[in-house]
XYZ file of N, CA and C in Angstrom:
870
model
N -0.774 13.801 21.339
C 0.195 14.641 20.631
C -0.532 15.712 19.813
N -0.111 16.954 19.935
C -0.745 18.038 19.175
C -0.207 18.054 17.754
N -1.125 18.093 16.795
C -0.750 18.047 15.376
C -1.272 19.293 14.674
N -0.402 19.925 13.925
C -0.794 21.067 13.100
C -1.437 20.524 11.824
N -2.751 20.613 11.726
C -3.465 20.017 10.596
C -3.113 20.681 9.271
N -2.630 21.908 9.330
C -2.226 22.572 8.086
C -0.985 21.930 7.483
N -0.295 21.113 8.272
C 0.911 20.449 7.796
C 0.637 18.975 7.469
N -0.653 18.620 7.315
C -1.028 17.280 6.858
C -1.258 17.332 5.359
N -0.623 16.438 4.620
C -0.815 16.363 3.173
C -1.418 15.014 2.812
N -2.525 15.042 2.089
C -3.161 13.819 1.600
C -2.687 13.549 0.178
N -2.414 12.289 -0.119
C -1.956 11.878 -1.447
C -2.925 10.864 -2.020
N -3.403 11.111 -3.231
C -4.255 10.153 -3.939
C -3.567 9.803 -5.250
N -3.319 8.534 -5.464
C -2.723 8.064 -6.711
C -3.843 7.506 -7.584
N -3.899 7.955 -8.844
C -5.000 7.522 -9.703
C -4.532 7.137 -11.095
N -5.265 6.202 -11.681
C -5.033 5.795 -13.070
C -6.338 5.276 -13.664
N -6.928 6.054 -14.578
C -8.100 5.636 -15.362
C -9.284 5.153 -14.522
N -9.550 5.862 -13.426
C -10.735 5.553 -12.610
C -11.422 6.858 -12.220
N -11.742 7.663 -13.191
C -12.196 9.023 -12.934
C -13.377 9.079 -11.967
N -14.415 8.287 -12.213
C -15.615 8.376 -11.382
C -15.346 7.910 -9.954
N -14.563 6.847 -9.800
C -14.194 6.408 -8.455
C -13.295 7.439 -7.789
N -12.356 7.960 -8.546
C -11.434 8.954 -8.009
C -12.179 10.177 -7.487
N -13.213 10.608 -8.188
C -14.002 11.760 -7.734
C -14.590 11.504 -6.345
N -15.053 10.271 -6.120
C -15.613 9.925 -4.810
C -14.547 9.986 -3.725
N -13.359 9.482 -4.050
C -12.263 9.497 -3.086
C -11.869 10.934 -2.757
N -11.712 11.758 -3.777
C -11.335 13.151 -3.572
C -12.372 13.887 -2.726
N -13.631 13.676 -3.030
C -14.704 14.328 -2.269
C -14.662 13.906 -0.800
N -14.387 12.620 -0.553
C -14.348 12.140 0.825
C -13.197 12.766 1.605
N -12.100 13.049 0.924
C -10.972 13.716 1.579
C -11.308 15.189 1.837
N -11.931 15.824 0.875
C -12.257 17.242 1.007
C -13.299 17.506 2.090
N -14.155 16.521 2.384
C -15.235 16.715 3.344
C -14.906 16.216 4.747
N -13.649 15.908 5.010
C -13.260 15.428 6.338
C -13.609 16.446 7.431
N -13.957 15.940 8.607
C -14.255 16.830 9.737
C -13.023 17.625 10.157
N -11.845 17.073 9.885
C -10.596 17.808 10.075
C -10.000 18.060 8.690
N -9.804 19.295 8.344
C -9.352 19.637 6.999
C -7.836 19.455 6.871
N -7.430 18.879 5.753
C -5.999 18.722 5.488
C -5.439 20.033 4.944
N -4.129 20.189 5.077
C -3.511 21.406 4.578
C -3.298 21.386 3.081
N -3.066 20.200 2.518
C -2.752 20.087 1.089
C -3.244 18.735 0.573
N -3.730 18.724 -0.659
C -4.084 17.478 -1.346
C -3.221 17.383 -2.597
N -2.494 16.282 -2.723
C -1.688 16.016 -3.911
C -2.315 14.848 -4.661
N -2.578 15.033 -5.934
C -3.075 13.963 -6.790
C -1.969 13.588 -7.753
N -1.567 12.324 -7.712
C -0.582 11.811 -8.657
C -1.338 11.087 -9.757
N -1.328 11.688 -10.936
C -2.048 11.134 -12.082
C -1.076 10.322 -12.928
N -1.240 9.007 -12.888
C -0.322 8.091 -13.578
C -0.680 7.939 -15.063
N -0.686 9.038 -15.784
C -0.905 8.967 -17.224
C -2.290 8.511 -17.629
N -3.312 8.914 -16.898
C -4.680 8.495 -17.209
C -5.103 8.961 -18.600
N -5.911 8.143 -19.258
C -6.389 8.467 -20.612
C -7.909 8.461 -20.687
N -8.575 8.549 -19.526
C -10.041 8.448 -19.486
C -10.709 9.785 -19.188
N -9.993 10.870 -19.349
C -10.549 12.189 -19.057
C -10.136 12.731 -17.703
N -9.391 11.940 -16.929
C -8.950 12.385 -15.610
C -8.083 13.637 -15.712
N -7.146 13.642 -16.654
C -6.234 14.784 -16.798
C -6.995 16.059 -17.102
N -7.963 15.964 -18.000
C -8.747 17.138 -18.381
C -9.596 17.624 -17.202
N -10.178 16.685 -16.453
C -11.010 17.059 -15.313
C -10.160 17.735 -14.241
N -8.992 17.186 -13.974
C -8.111 17.753 -12.955
C -7.639 19.156 -13.326
N -7.487 19.406 -14.624
C -7.010 20.714 -15.071
C -7.979 21.830 -14.698
N -9.236 21.483 -14.436
C -10.251 22.478 -14.101
C -10.546 22.553 -12.608
N -9.752 21.843 -11.792
C -9.985 21.854 -10.346
C -9.051 22.848 -9.660
N -9.474 23.320 -8.514
C -8.654 24.253 -7.738
C -8.327 23.645 -6.383
N -7.354 24.231 -5.711
C -6.942 23.810 -4.372
C -6.420 22.372 -4.326
N -5.885 21.901 -5.450
C -5.284 20.573 -5.527
C -3.961 20.714 -6.265
N -2.943 20.073 -5.761
C -1.683 20.015 -6.484
C -1.676 18.735 -7.311
N -1.614 18.876 -8.628
C -1.647 17.721 -9.530
C -0.241 17.436 -10.039
N 0.184 16.198 -9.898
C 1.459 15.747 -10.430
C 1.154 14.746 -11.545
N 1.483 15.111 -12.764
C 1.245 14.231 -13.904
C 2.526 13.481 -14.254
N 2.405 12.192 -14.479
C 3.553 11.385 -14.874
C 3.056 10.189 -15.676
N 3.977 9.454 -16.259
C 3.602 8.248 -16.979
C 3.103 7.207 -15.988
N 2.463 6.164 -16.497
C 1.948 5.132 -15.612
C 3.088 4.258 -15.093
N 3.481 4.500 -13.851
C 4.521 3.695 -13.209
C 3.934 2.914 -12.045
N 2.638 2.652 -12.127
C 1.990 1.809 -11.142
C 1.746 2.508 -9.821
N 1.099 1.760 -8.932
C 0.809 2.298 -7.609
C 2.084 2.643 -6.860
N 3.101 1.784 -6.973
C 4.346 2.032 -6.239
C 5.030 3.309 -6.720
N 5.098 3.498 -8.032
C 5.704 4.706 -8.576
C 4.910 5.945 -8.222
N 3.577 5.785 -8.136
C 2.728 6.909 -7.747
C 2.931 7.300 -6.293
N 2.950 6.302 -5.407
C 3.175 6.601 -3.990
C 4.567 7.177 -3.770
N 5.545 6.635 -4.468
C 6.920 7.150 -4.384
C 6.950 8.634 -4.728
N 6.335 8.996 -5.848
C 6.342 10.394 -6.302
C 5.533 11.280 -5.356
N 4.383 10.800 -4.940
C 3.533 11.604 -4.066
C 4.164 11.859 -2.709
N 4.724 10.821 -2.107
C 5.353 10.966 -0.796
C 6.568 11.873 -0.891
N 7.348 11.716 -1.946
C 8.522 12.572 -2.125
C 8.115 14.032 -2.298
N 7.053 14.271 -3.067
C 6.577 15.642 -3.277
C 6.099 16.254 -1.968
N 5.310 15.497 -1.209
C 4.809 15.995 0.076
C 5.960 16.305 1.027
N 6.928 15.418 1.064
C 8.085 15.597 1.950
C 8.868 16.856 1.567
N 9.137 17.006 0.280
C 9.920 18.164 -0.159
C 9.169 19.477 0.039
N 7.832 19.417 0.064
C 7.038 20.620 0.293
C 6.890 20.936 1.782
N 7.459 20.080 2.631
C 7.475 20.380 4.054
C 6.345 19.805 4.873
N 5.617 18.839 4.348
C 4.534 18.219 5.113
C 5.094 17.547 6.367
N 4.398 17.702 7.485
C 4.772 17.001 8.711
C 4.179 15.594 8.730
N 2.920 15.493 8.259
C 2.219 14.205 8.239
C 1.727 13.920 6.831
N 1.896 12.695 6.399
C 1.569 12.290 5.032
C 0.519 11.193 5.091
N -0.591 11.408 4.371
C -1.745 10.505 4.400
C -1.946 9.962 2.984
N -1.698 8.668 2.795
C -1.730 8.088 1.452
C -2.991 7.272 1.201
N -3.378 7.211 -0.081
C -4.494 6.337 -0.468
C -4.501 6.157 -1.980
N -5.223 5.110 -2.411
C -5.411 4.855 -3.827
C -6.719 5.485 -4.282
N -7.049 5.277 -5.564
C -8.250 5.907 -6.129
C -9.499 5.050 -6.006
N -9.459 3.991 -5.183
C -10.654 3.164 -5.007
C -10.982 2.965 -3.532
N -10.474 3.862 -2.674
C -10.782 3.774 -1.244
C -11.222 5.141 -0.736
N -12.433 5.228 -0.230
C -12.991 6.504 0.211
C -13.105 6.525 1.729
N -12.288 7.321 2.416
C -12.355 7.371 3.881
C -13.657 8.006 4.369
N -14.199 7.458 5.446
C -15.370 8.062 6.070
C -15.037 9.473 6.534
N -16.057 10.263 6.757
C -15.898 11.693 6.987
C -15.048 12.019 8.219
N -14.997 11.101 9.193
C -14.226 11.359 10.418
C -12.942 10.549 10.490
N -12.502 9.989 9.375
C -11.331 9.114 9.359
C -10.082 9.841 9.850
N -9.815 10.998 9.302
C -8.622 11.745 9.692
C -8.700 12.166 11.153
N -9.872 12.548 11.592
C -10.052 12.934 12.994
C -9.686 11.771 13.927
N -10.120 10.565 13.566
C -9.807 9.386 14.380
C -8.313 9.057 14.321
N -7.698 9.251 13.163
C -6.253 9.066 13.066
C -5.526 9.955 14.083
N -5.874 11.225 14.069
C -5.184 12.194 14.915
C -5.328 11.836 16.397
N -6.505 11.349 16.783
C -6.732 10.961 18.177
C -5.806 9.829 18.618
N -5.361 9.020 17.665
C -4.619 7.805 18.000
C -3.136 7.879 17.664
N -2.652 9.081 17.401
C -1.217 9.268 17.160
C -0.553 9.680 18.466
N 0.437 8.909 18.875
C 1.110 9.152 20.145
C 2.353 10.009 19.995
N 3.091 9.783 18.907
C 4.345 10.497 18.711
C 4.738 10.414 17.242
N 5.904 10.912 16.906
C 6.330 10.966 15.507
C 6.616 9.592 14.913
N 6.715 8.578 15.762
C 6.938 7.222 15.257
C 5.643 6.428 15.127
N 4.512 7.100 15.282
C 3.213 6.443 15.108
C 2.840 6.377 13.635
N 2.402 5.203 13.186
C 1.840 5.017 11.844
C 0.446 4.442 12.035
N -0.563 5.079 11.459
C -1.944 4.643 11.673
C -2.602 4.296 10.335
N -3.407 3.246 10.354
C -4.139 2.809 9.167
C -5.615 2.645 9.475
N -6.438 2.626 8.434
C -7.887 2.559 8.600
C -8.429 1.158 8.335
N -9.560 0.861 8.964
C -10.276 -0.397 8.717
C -11.044 -0.296 7.405
N -10.913 -1.308 6.566
C -11.523 -1.277 5.247
C -12.841 -2.060 5.240
N -13.827 -1.513 4.561
C -15.093 -2.211 4.358
C -15.409 -2.184 2.866
N -15.580 -3.356 2.262
C -15.913 -3.442 0.841
C -17.391 -3.109 0.680
N -17.700 -2.059 -0.056
C -19.074 -1.555 -0.062
C -20.044 -2.510 -0.764
N -19.553 -3.357 -1.695
C -20.465 -4.252 -2.413
C -21.167 -5.230 -1.480
N -20.430 -5.807 -0.543
C -21.025 -6.819 0.331
C -20.807 -6.536 1.819
N -20.274 -5.358 2.135
C -20.018 -4.945 3.517
C -19.029 -5.864 4.238
N -18.238 -6.599 3.477
C -17.238 -7.464 4.093
C -16.066 -6.634 4.589
N -15.346 -7.186 5.564
C -14.170 -6.529 6.114
C -12.980 -7.441 5.848
N -12.204 -7.156 4.821
C -11.123 -8.071 4.426
C -9.943 -8.047 5.382
N -9.307 -9.190 5.529
C -8.079 -9.301 6.319
C -6.897 -8.999 5.401
N -6.337 -7.833 5.512
C -5.230 -7.497 4.619
C -4.121 -6.718 5.312
N -4.257 -6.495 6.613
C -3.184 -5.881 7.376
C -2.537 -6.948 8.254
N -1.229 -6.889 8.388
C -0.455 -7.993 8.930
C -0.079 -7.767 10.386
N -0.574 -8.634 11.268
C -0.202 -8.557 12.669
C 1.224 -9.054 12.881
N 1.560 -10.129 12.188
C 2.897 -10.699 12.342
C 3.454 -11.105 10.978
N 4.696 -10.762 10.734
C 5.410 -11.151 9.525
C 6.266 -12.384 9.803
N 6.510 -13.141 8.757
C 7.422 -14.279 8.864
C 8.640 -14.007 7.998
N 9.714 -13.597 8.637
C 10.959 -13.309 7.927
C 12.050 -14.310 8.301
N 11.632 -15.415 8.972
C 12.627 -16.373 9.473
C 12.384 -17.818 9.045
N 11.141 -18.191 8.779
C 10.827 -19.585 8.429
C 10.650 -19.704 6.923
N 11.595 -20.349 6.220
C 11.525 -20.406 4.753
C 10.439 -21.333 4.215
N 9.830 -22.139 5.086
C 8.821 -23.098 4.637
C 7.401 -22.561 4.764
N 7.262 -21.340 5.263
C 5.960 -20.684 5.391
C 5.995 -19.361 4.643
N 4.807 -18.813 4.340
C 4.725 -17.550 3.618
C 5.111 -16.361 4.485
N 5.259 -15.205 3.851
C 5.732 -14.011 4.548
C 4.694 -13.441 5.499
N 3.396 -13.591 5.174
C 2.353 -13.037 6.027
C 1.947 -14.099 7.036
N 2.533 -14.037 8.225
C 2.342 -15.077 9.233
C 0.968 -15.010 9.868
N 0.522 -13.807 10.196
C -0.767 -13.661 10.880
C -1.440 -12.358 10.470
N -2.616 -12.475 9.843
C -3.409 -11.304 9.504
C -4.345 -10.983 10.661
N -4.880 -9.767 10.671
C -5.803 -9.388 11.742
C -7.061 -10.248 11.656
N -7.429 -10.961 12.711
C -8.607 -11.832 12.660
C -9.909 -11.042 12.547
N -10.930 -11.672 11.983
C -12.216 -10.995 11.803
C -12.843 -10.595 13.137
N -12.546 -11.328 14.210
C -13.087 -10.972 15.520
C -12.609 -9.586 15.941
N -11.368 -9.259 15.606
C -10.848 -7.928 15.896
C -11.413 -6.883 14.954
N -11.485 -7.247 13.673
C -11.957 -6.287 12.673
C -13.424 -5.912 12.885
N -14.181 -6.799 13.513
C -15.596 -6.518 13.747
C -15.793 -5.470 14.835
N -14.771 -5.234 15.654
C -14.893 -4.239 16.708
C -14.952 -2.834 16.110
N -15.596 -1.923 16.830
C -15.767 -0.559 16.327
C -14.821 0.431 16.985
N -14.163 0.019 18.069
C -13.274 0.925 18.764
C -11.942 0.244 19.049
N -11.001 1.052 19.494
C -9.702 0.512 19.855
C -8.747 0.468 18.686
N -7.586 -0.097 18.942
C -6.556 -0.228 17.923
C -5.970 -1.628 17.965
N -5.352 -2.030 16.860
C -4.686 -3.325 16.771
C -3.261 -3.075 16.301
N -2.297 -3.504 17.089
C -0.902 -3.352 16.692
C -0.573 -4.314 15.559
N 0.134 -3.815 14.556
C 0.488 -4.636 13.399
C 1.962 -4.428 13.057
N 2.462 -5.293 12.186
C 3.849 -5.170 11.737
C 3.947 -4.672 10.301
N 2.807 -4.631 9.590
C 2.823 -4.106 8.220
C 1.421 -3.668 7.811
N 1.274 -2.389 7.499
C 0.016 -1.840 6.999
C 0.048 -1.808 5.471
N -0.980 -1.209 4.864
C -1.010 -1.032 3.413
C -1.127 0.454 3.099
N -0.861 0.811 1.844
C -0.981 2.210 1.441
C -2.439 2.644 1.281
N -3.367 1.736 1.457
C -4.785 2.084 1.352
C -5.221 2.797 2.627
N -4.981 4.068 2.690
C -5.385 4.916 3.805
C -4.512 4.690 5.035
N -3.310 5.220 4.983
C -2.375 5.142 6.097
C -1.712 6.509 6.259
N -1.385 6.878 7.502
C -0.773 8.186 7.747
C 0.468 8.024 8.625
N 1.521 8.773 8.270
C 2.774 8.698 9.004
C 3.475 10.051 8.977
N 4.439 10.198 9.862
C 5.202 11.435 9.971
C 6.340 11.460 8.962
N 6.814 12.644 8.625
C 7.929 12.798 7.699
C 9.194 12.124 8.228
N 9.224 11.876 9.558
C 10.372 11.188 10.149
C 10.589 9.825 9.495
N 9.502 9.173 9.071
C 9.636 7.863 8.424
C 10.463 7.975 7.148
N 10.210 8.997 6.357
C 10.970 9.206 5.121
C 12.431 9.477 5.446
N 12.658 10.260 6.488
C 14.029 10.568 6.881
C 14.789 9.320 7.321
N 14.090 8.393 7.970
C 14.746 7.206 8.520
C 14.887 6.072 7.507
N 13.859 5.838 6.676
C 13.897 4.646 5.802
C 13.837 4.975 4.316
N 13.693 6.248 3.972
C 13.633 6.626 2.562
C 12.224 6.558 1.996
N 12.140 6.396 0.692
C 10.865 6.366 -0.026
C 10.485 4.930 -0.388
N 9.214 4.697 -0.728
C 8.816 3.357 -1.180
C 9.549 2.963 -2.460
N 9.652 1.667 -2.693
C 10.288 1.162 -3.913
C 9.550 1.705 -5.127
N 10.268 2.384 -5.992
C 9.662 3.023 -7.162
C 9.146 1.995 -8.169
N 9.888 0.901 -8.355
C 9.630 -0.001 -9.475
C 8.913 -1.296 -9.109
N 8.283 -1.368 -7.933
C 7.470 -2.554 -7.626
C 6.218 -2.585 -8.509
N 5.791 -1.456 -8.983
C 4.628 -1.244 -9.842
C 3.330 -1.561 -9.090
N 3.017 -2.825 -8.896
C 1.867 -3.206 -8.080
C 2.271 -4.354 -7.173
N 1.567 -4.505 -6.099
C 1.642 -5.657 -5.214
C 2.900 -5.681 -4.341
N 2.673 -5.616 -3.046
C 3.753 -5.805 -2.092
C 4.607 -4.588 -1.800
N 4.388 -3.480 -2.519
C 5.216 -2.293 -2.280
C 4.976 -1.721 -0.885
N 3.721 -1.781 -0.432
C 3.429 -1.291 0.912
C 4.027 -2.224 1.967
N 3.930 -3.542 1.764
C 4.544 -4.472 2.708
C 6.037 -4.216 2.823
N 6.697 -4.024 1.687
C 8.140 -3.777 1.700
C 8.455 -2.498 2.483
N 7.674 -1.457 2.257
C 7.951 -0.183 2.916
C 7.737 -0.269 4.420
N 6.636 -0.915 4.814
C 6.337 -0.941 6.234
C 7.120 -2.013 6.991
N 7.732 -2.944 6.281
C 8.747 -3.785 6.919
C 9.926 -2.918 7.323
N 10.325 -2.021 6.446
C 11.410 -1.099 6.780
C 11.045 -0.254 8.000
N 9.778 0.181 8.033
C 9.326 0.972 9.181
C 9.371 0.145 10.462
N 8.909 -1.098 10.374
C 8.902 -1.994 11.535
C 10.319 -2.231 12.043
N 11.238 -2.481 11.131
C 12.632 -2.720 11.520
C 13.269 -1.486 12.136
N 12.747 -0.306 11.800
C 13.320 0.939 12.308
C 12.630 1.430 13.583
N 11.741 0.601 14.141
C 11.149 0.923 15.428
C 9.902 1.776 15.394
N 9.272 1.943 14.231
C 8.013 2.686 14.153
C 6.864 1.800 14.636
N 5.897 2.426 15.282
C 4.754 1.704 15.837
C 3.564 1.802 14.884
N 3.134 0.661 14.353
C 2.040 0.636 13.393
C 0.786 0.063 14.047
N -0.342 0.726 13.790
C -1.590 0.203 14.353
C -2.762 0.528 13.440
N -3.715 -0.387 13.436
C -4.969 -0.178 12.724
C -5.951 0.465 13.692
N -6.501 1.600 13.296
C -7.465 2.318 14.125
C -8.862 1.873 13.703
N -9.534 1.127 14.557
C -10.799 0.502 14.163
C -11.929 1.516 13.991
N -11.812 2.677 14.617
C -12.836 3.711 14.464
C -12.597 4.581 13.233
N -11.448 4.399 12.592
C -11.162 5.093 11.324
C -11.493 4.129 10.196
N -12.517 4.436 9.438
C -13.066 3.484 8.459
C -13.029 4.087 7.064
N -12.777 3.230 6.079
C -12.908 3.668 4.695
C -13.698 2.645 3.903
N -14.397 3.122 2.898
C -15.128 2.257 1.977
C -14.202 1.869 0.838
N -14.047 0.570 0.636
C -13.302 0.104 -0.533
C -14.302 -0.014 -1.676
N -14.109 0.781 -2.718
C -15.107 0.911 -3.775
C -15.069 -0.238 -4.768
N -14.010 -1.029 -4.749
C -13.895 -2.208 -5.607
C -13.557 -3.426 -4.752
N -14.029 -4.609 -5.139
C -13.671 -5.813 -4.380
C -12.207 -6.175 -4.602
N -11.665 -6.953 -3.699
C -10.295 -7.435 -3.864
C -10.260 -8.487 -4.966
N -9.232 -8.431 -5.796
C -9.085 -9.398 -6.880
C -8.366 -10.641 -6.372
N -8.798 -11.808 -6.857
C -8.118 -13.066 -6.557
C -7.144 -13.340 -7.696
N -5.862 -13.089 -7.454
C -4.855 -13.193 -8.496
C -4.614 -14.625 -8.954
N -5.173 -15.598 -8.233
C -4.966 -16.993 -8.616
C -5.916 -17.452 -9.717
N -6.958 -16.663 -9.982
C -8.001 -17.116 -10.899
C -7.542 -17.136 -12.351
N -6.775 -16.160 -12.757
C -6.369 -16.085 -14.160
C -5.010 -15.403 -14.279
N -4.133 -16.058 -15.002
C -2.792 -15.517 -15.216
C -2.865 -14.335 -16.169
N -2.242 -13.205 -15.819
C -2.167 -12.081 -16.746
C -0.874 -11.305 -16.493
N -0.753 -10.113 -17.054
C 0.479 -9.345 -16.984
C 0.886 -8.994 -15.558
N -0.094 -8.937 -14.652
C 0.213 -8.564 -13.267
C 1.086 -9.597 -12.578
N 1.055 -10.828 -13.062
C 1.725 -11.890 -12.320
C 3.243 -11.777 -12.337
N 3.783 -11.130 -13.330
C 5.227 -10.897 -13.291
C 5.585 -10.105 -12.030
N 4.828 -9.041 -11.760
C 5.113 -8.203 -10.597
C 4.781 -8.916 -9.296
N 3.687 -9.663 -9.273
C 3.302 -10.386 -8.057
C 4.407 -11.360 -7.645
N 4.851 -12.168 -8.592
C 5.864 -13.185 -8.295
C 7.206 -12.528 -7.998
N 7.612 -11.592 -8.845
C 8.888 -10.923 -8.629
C 8.942 -10.239 -7.270
N 7.860 -9.545 -6.914
C 7.864 -8.771 -5.685
C 7.838 -9.656 -4.444
N 7.111 -10.777 -4.510
C 7.122 -11.719 -3.397
C 8.544 -12.215 -3.133
N 9.251 -12.545 -4.202
C 10.624 -13.026 -4.060
C 11.541 -11.903 -3.603
N 11.328 -10.699 -4.117
C 12.142 -9.555 -3.706
C 11.988 -9.263 -2.214
N 10.781 -9.429 -1.681
C 10.559 -9.222 -0.252
C 11.438 -10.150 0.575
N 11.529 -11.408 0.141
C 12.376 -12.370 0.848
C 13.843 -11.996 0.744
N 14.267 -11.636 -0.450
C 15.678 -11.299 -0.680
C 16.076 -10.042 0.098
N 15.172 -9.080 0.177
C 15.485 -7.818 0.838
C 15.423 -7.915 2.361
N 14.490 -8.726 2.886
C 14.201 -8.635 4.311
C 14.258 -9.953 5.086
N 14.319 -11.083 4.413
C 14.347 -12.348 5.127
C 15.705 -12.648 5.735
N 15.719 -13.605 6.682
C 17.007 -14.052 7.196
C 17.704 -14.899 6.130
N 18.850 -15.453 6.456
C 19.653 -16.161 5.460
C 18.896 -17.326 4.834
N 18.188 -18.091 5.660
C 17.443 -19.236 5.138
C 16.303 -18.788 4.228
N 15.595 -17.754 4.649
C 14.490 -17.244 3.830
C 15.002 -16.715 2.500
N 16.091 -15.998 2.528
C 16.628 -15.398 1.298
C 17.003 -16.460 0.265
N 17.506 -17.590 0.733
C 18.024 -18.581 -0.211
C 17.085 -19.753 -0.474
N 16.043 -19.907 0.357
C 15.153 -21.057 0.183
C 13.754 -20.657 -0.264
N 13.153 -19.651 0.396
C 11.745 -19.358 0.102
C 11.498 -18.903 -1.334
N 12.416 -18.209 -1.987
C 12.169 -17.887 -3.400
C 11.922 -19.129 -4.256
N 12.587 -20.220 -3.932
C 12.370 -21.454 -4.701
C 11.020 -22.080 -4.359
N 10.584 -21.915 -3.121
C 9.237 -22.355 -2.748
C 8.195 -21.578 -3.545
N 8.385 -20.272 -3.649
C 7.475 -19.438 -4.433
C 7.507 -19.845 -5.903
N 8.690 -20.137 -6.410
C 8.831 -20.583 -7.800
C 7.997 -21.838 -8.057
N 8.093 -22.811 -7.189
C 7.359 -24.068 -7.359
C 5.851 -23.835 -7.316
N 5.413 -23.011 -6.371
C 3.974 -22.727 -6.242
C 3.418 -22.152 -7.535
N 4.117 -21.182 -8.119
C 3.599 -20.516 -9.312
C 3.803 -21.352 -10.573
N 4.791 -22.200 -10.587
C 4.914 -23.135 -11.712
C 3.725 -24.076 -11.741
N 3.280 -24.493 -10.589
C 2.128 -25.399 -10.513
C 0.834 -24.701 -10.922
N 0.778 -23.380 -10.734
C -0.416 -22.625 -11.120
C -0.400 -22.200 -12.588
N 0.737 -22.372 -13.246
C 0.847 -21.983 -14.652
C -0.018 -22.883 -15.532
N -0.546 -22.272 -16.610
C -1.484 -22.988 -17.472
C -0.949 -23.219 -18.877
N 0.132 -22.554 -19.232
C 0.686 -22.735 -20.574
C 2.151 -22.287 -20.574
N 2.760 -22.365 -21.744
C 4.183 -22.048 -21.858
C 4.468 -20.577 -21.551
N 3.569 -19.691 -21.946
C 3.778 -18.274 -21.666
C 3.778 -18.012 -20.159
N 2.884 -18.696 -19.451
C 2.869 -18.568 -18.001
C 4.185 -19.030 -17.398
N 4.700 -20.139 -17.894
C 5.966 -20.673 -17.379
C 7.113 -19.686 -17.609
N 7.122 -19.076 -18.789
C 8.158 -18.085 -19.089
C 8.068 -16.896 -18.129
N 6.838 -16.454 -17.851
C 6.637 -15.338 -16.930
C 7.154 -15.676 -15.544
N 6.874 -16.889 -15.082
C 7.302 -17.305 -13.747
C 8.821 -17.307 -13.649
N 9.493 -17.882 -14.622
C 10.954 -17.941 -14.578
C 11.583 -16.547 -14.685
N 11.003 -15.711 -15.545
C 11.495 -14.332 -15.686
C 11.325 -13.564 -14.379
N 10.164 -13.736 -13.743
C 9.896 -13.041 -12.481
C 10.806 -13.558 -11.370
N 11.043 -14.868 -11.360
C 11.932 -15.445 -10.352
C 13.330 -14.833 -10.449
N 13.863 -14.769 -11.644
C 15.191 -14.205 -11.835
C 15.240 -12.746 -11.422
N 14.229 -11.979 -11.828
C 14.202 -10.550 -11.504
C 14.085 -10.331 -9.994
N 13.285 -11.171 -9.323
C 13.129 -11.024 -7.874
C 14.340 -11.480 -7.096
N 14.957 -12.569 -7.535
C 16.082 -13.143 -6.804
C 17.301 -12.218 -6.818
N 17.406 -11.408 -7.869
C 18.535 -10.494 -7.964
C 18.101 -9.034 -7.798
N 16.925 -8.841 -7.178
C 16.387 -7.492 -7.028
C 17.173 -6.686 -6.001
N 17.360 -5.406 -6.295
C 17.954 -4.468 -5.361
C 17.142 -3.170 -5.379
N 16.963 -2.594 -4.210
C 16.248 -1.315 -4.144
C 17.069 -0.232 -4.855
């Protein structure tokens, strides 16, 4: 499929990671295929990011309060769409695409319903994390939502593509048709699961999602293990997991799996404050509406 590269818009969402963000921006600017527009959504950074961005050229900066990754992607995608972008390329401020990433994306786009994502490599230990979903579980309430992740045997390959049912916002590109068909990402997920929710909608609407193994990005930070220590993020993690079931599961999943999630997180709670967070998140997720 022939793509007008001047109609590709890259979106970077950032919050208080100036030095990492600079690396991400540079990697986008140095692509072998040049994008038509770069939009930076600055989520109320207080580390000098705003001041640094004010002195940059050839970048559209959108400043807003910190509404999390989901609110940033929502705003960035909406801005790109309203400005007439044909293709929208999203990423966070801790993932730096290799110099030929966009070129490899373009080679593997078949039509307007193609959604392509990049293979991630954590630069600290060169590991390749399993975080893109080959198969979702929206029917069995006794199992988790992520039925099958891409196996390491596939991720170790350097060429080809892997069909998936849900990608992540960490370096993914799609046509404006997706916005027209399914709308924008959930604004208020804040963190965790917002990409899964969005690409479930894409999957249900017949879009073809695939991981392009020759399109690689460096993940500049390791993945966090949310089970190690309870903190403010867990309200969103628990709420969003339950919201995914309520929004997209079948009848059994909608009414049973949220209680399974509730039990799991109650068992992981360490004090009364944790218990309060779990119950609050359960209620918010069980009655969540987009």
